[in-house]
Amino acid sequence: MTDNDPVNDHLAAFSSLQTAEGRALLDAVRDTDPADELAVATRLRREHPAELVSAALGQARLRQRAVAKFGAADAGRMFFTPNGVEQSTRASVATYRAARMRELGIGSVADLCCGIGGDAIALARAGIRVLAVDRDPVTAAVARANAECLGLAGLIEVREADVTEVDTAGYDAVFVDPARRGGRGRVFDPEAYSPPLSWAVETARKAPRAALKIAPGIPHETVPDEAEAEWISDGGDVKEAVLWFGTDPGAVRATLLPGPRTLLSRGLPDPGVRPVGRYLYEPDGAVIRAHLVAEVAEELDGGLIDATIAYVTSDSLRPTPYATAYEITDQLPFNVKKLRALLREREVGVLTVKKRGSAVEPEELRKKVKPQGPHSATVFLTRVAGAPTMLVGRPA
């Protein structure tokens, strides 16, 4: 047995799904409930090879998971690997990035570390020609199948190769999405990415334009001076950061999807600390990651409740896409008994607990206060001017 045997086995299993029998099985098991898999597998194995049945059921499971990222229409036609579902770019984010590249006049992209092809698909749908490269044979085969099944093979060339050996000359831009997971899970050191971030940066510097997808927790001091840094959230969840080369060196932005709505850094100093006002604003995670809380505070004519906490407070309610507003009704020193009494008095049964700057876990607090009643409230476990505090309110 050689080291390639597992790869060959996976390739064979995937290839079997491309046959007429495999595609028919995929259609047959499309809506299989995980709880019914054993019974379905037992029945189908009477007429089909066991390996093919297992491959079809596994693919159906992956397609069901992929709906959240790709939508039902695409997920139901595409092919996936377990890592591909986990690590691929959400379609809404990939579509936004492809649109921005199109606006920059980019007509061709070398997509390095393309995975199952999520970004390549979005780029091709924006009319951009793509060279999609991945060194894993199974992943490259899946990316090729996805380009074909979505009718994009004319714009997407998939190549199985080591990205560090690919000549990207002749392409308008380079897009690199390094693997940020290893055998032990998520990788936090950019130099432990595969390939390392330093290689991706050097590759970007050689290209007319480039975009590097990185983890949103990357320290700002590691961002190259000539890069623009963008943090992207979708539906309030921070999804990624991108380093752009050949656009606006030194710029920092937070982009919120759907929209898109983009907040640019104006280089403002940190907001001042002030007493808690009638309203508390929770900035979007992309705004916080991009260090643009000062820009939001200025827009709201507000200040911070604590120098180290990213909550903005103001006496007035102002609409903003960059933060969620809450009306504060009570401010208490941290005291579980007092909070429980207050919630009982208000007949609060639906309790949302948020925390920033507190070691207390929301579920732990919820168990202790035992909310009961027809009303709802939001409790913020935080610090106000350095003191552990509980703020009670409701969405404004």
XYZ file of C-alpha atoms in Angstrom, residues 233-237 254-264 281-288 292 295-297 299-300 317-325:
39
model
C -19.218 40.747 8.218
C -22.368 39.104 6.915
C -25.588 39.409 8.878
C -23.619 40.689 11.860
C -21.105 37.798 11.914
C -15.237 47.642 7.551
C -17.773 46.254 5.094
C -21.156 44.973 6.237
C -23.262 42.579 4.199
C -25.924 42.531 2.971
C -25.560 45.945 1.441
C -22.714 46.404 1.058
C -22.178 49.231 3.513
C -18.591 50.337 4.003
C -17.104 52.439 6.782
C -13.673 53.936 6.114
C -24.767 50.983 20.795
C -23.103 47.672 20.029
C -20.855 48.157 16.970
C -20.809 45.470 14.301
C -17.985 42.975 14.741
C -16.293 44.102 11.524
C -16.244 47.669 12.847
C -14.620 46.494 16.075
C -13.319 51.907 13.680
C -15.794 56.638 13.589
C -19.098 55.185 14.826
C -18.943 57.140 18.082
C -21.395 59.600 13.938
C -23.555 58.978 17.015
C -31.210 57.575 19.147
C -29.641 57.819 15.724
C -30.019 55.203 12.988
C -26.752 53.661 11.821
C -26.002 50.463 9.910
C -22.748 50.078 11.806
C -24.138 49.425 15.290
C -27.206 47.978 16.999
C -28.993 50.330 19.410
